Amino acid sequence: MTVKQDIRFRVYVAFTCICLFGLAIILKVAYIQVNEGPELRRLAKDMHTRTTILPAERGNIYTEQGALLCSTIPQFDVHVDFSVIKPDTFNKYVDALAAGMADLFKDKPAAKYKAALTDAYKKQSRYWLLKKNLPYYDYQALRSMPIFNKGKRRGGFIEDPKIKRINPHGMLAYRTIGLWRENSQTVGMERTYDSVLRGDNGTRVERKETGGVWMPVEGSEVEPQNGKDLVTTLDIGIQEVAEHALKSVLEQYQCKYGTCIVMEVQTGKVRALVNLGQQTDGTYWEDLNYAMMPTEPGSTFKLVTLLALLNDKYININQKVDCQGGTARFGNLQLRDSHLGLGVLSIKDAFAQSSNVAMAKLGYQYYASNPKKYLAQLHMLGLDKKTGIDLSGERAPRVKHPGQSDWSATTLPWMAYGYEIQITPLHTCMVYNAIANNGRMVRPYLISEVREYGKTIKKFEPKIIQEAVGDTSTIRQLQDCMKEVAITGTAKHIRSPFYSIAGKTGTAQVADKGIKYSDGVYQGSFVGYFPADKPKYTIAVVIRTKPRSGAYYGGTIAAPVFRMIADKVFAASKGWVGPLDSIAQHGDKKLVAHNAPAASYDVLMRRMGGKVPEATANHIIRVATDSNNKVVVQPAKVYAGQVPDVSGLGLKDAVYLLEKQGMKVVVHGRGKVYAQSVAPGTKINKGQNIVLQLS
């Protein structure tokens, strides 16, 4: 081979290798383009662009009276793109902008703001952070300042909106309303109606600029659609009263937890729902929804047994039942009343005195041979399923049935007075509300409307579960029994002179959640309604004690809560028309009884068929009510050395009483006394002046 041929061969080999290498590169590029290209292009794009979520503004929660219970507060992070601001604009307005920011934020002087703005402008910063978490009104004020009022394109003003959820009333109905937090567990209405409240988020594309700063791409924004508003049935006034009343008793007796439900009789609207549990530091907080947790109800369940017996026409409430001194044996177990000594009573009185023996005997006597007939009444009342209240987290009740492993010979009599069955306080409230509502059972509910931009788009109406849980005779007898509880029975101490009460106390020894009966934990309850003859509200109060605590009877710890709530709700209401024991109230008119000479009242009392006691005929008397709420007249108490109450008296009688005590009387006006300058009960100084204003 010649040198020339050798060189040619080497050139061909080199050329072939180069071609093969080039072909390999082309094939590799083609492979990457086809197989890996989409993923690589995505990675490259992600390095320079991103999509940011623009959160929708969450809907608010209101009461029917317009009070705000939960709201979304918008907040803003503000950045500045100095590259779009012209030099003459910046130089002309920077002083005014710095002064405005100093006046708005009050955290540093205008000179420091000017220095910071000028330094960022010289660097031509494109995403300079000005402020974080600005409230809405500060954000609005800032964007209206010089330079920034020219917007994003010429003023460089860039805002990043965020949201903050707040409850203006703090703990009030906290567990019921709930509180939304991003990436956190939500409870209450916030969870149940999340799809309504949350709305639809928007998006914005951002591009990575030199220096690693992310800038929004103009025209890429998709605006968020804000959430809708809820209108709840809760009444702030009633909720506050119920919370205060329950908390005061929990603190007094250092109980473990308590719940209170206030339900509007005719509609089923829940006007208050309080759940307070004791924390490790001894304070009380809305930690769990105890109203929707099933427990053994105790004696408040006796109403259900009585309803079943009346519906099946086995009894009437005037029949007699032997309470056997408060003890009875069923199988190998002995049952005892909480207070011994009860003998033969009418069923009505046995209910009022809360005799366990009486109710267990009646339940066993009529249903032992056919317990399914008794359970059918429980099914009719919906006690074997959830109430269906519009709030997530309700737990299912537990009702035993024959054939189950835990059904025994004593299950039925024990169930008849509130043991061996677990229902929620909400179930109990619903049943008692049905009796108050003349037999019509309505479902409790918490949301009355859904609104969008102030316009109602969905309205929730009362839902009837049972048109009649019993006939007219059954309902009337049950109402009479519950009235008797507050007249002569276990709740007579909460009887009011201003309105009538019907209800039932309950005390149950507890064995659940790792607690044994021997631990001495009790659940005290009172469920009732008022005014008894024309019911407006049903109230259920359930309180759980600590082991071996002092007070635990429902009449002691739960009934007073009912009375405190009823008193304040009744006092705050206007226009109620109903039978009242000692005060007739209609509109703004009130009947008032003043002190007066006995002779004056003697005329009135005689016409009413009564008489003023002769021993007081020459004295000043007052009108009062006795322990049975009957009107009586009594001598007005006048203590030596103390200023008497002379309001309502004529001038002659008032002057006589005051001068007899050594006072000098100055009179203004004519008629009877309606005001005196020195308060009744004040210690008298001899010769002291007192001014009487007459009407």
Coordinates of C-alpha atoms in Angstrom, one line a residue, residues 36 54 91 124 268 356 422 564:
E36 CA -38.1 12.4 27.3
L54 CA -55.7 32.6 44.5
N91 CA -38.9 61.5 42.3
Q124 CA -34.7 48.3 40.2
G268 CA -87.3 22.8 65.9
N356 CA -87.6 4.0 89.5
Q422 CA -77.9 5.0 75.1
M564 CA -81.7 30.6 85.0

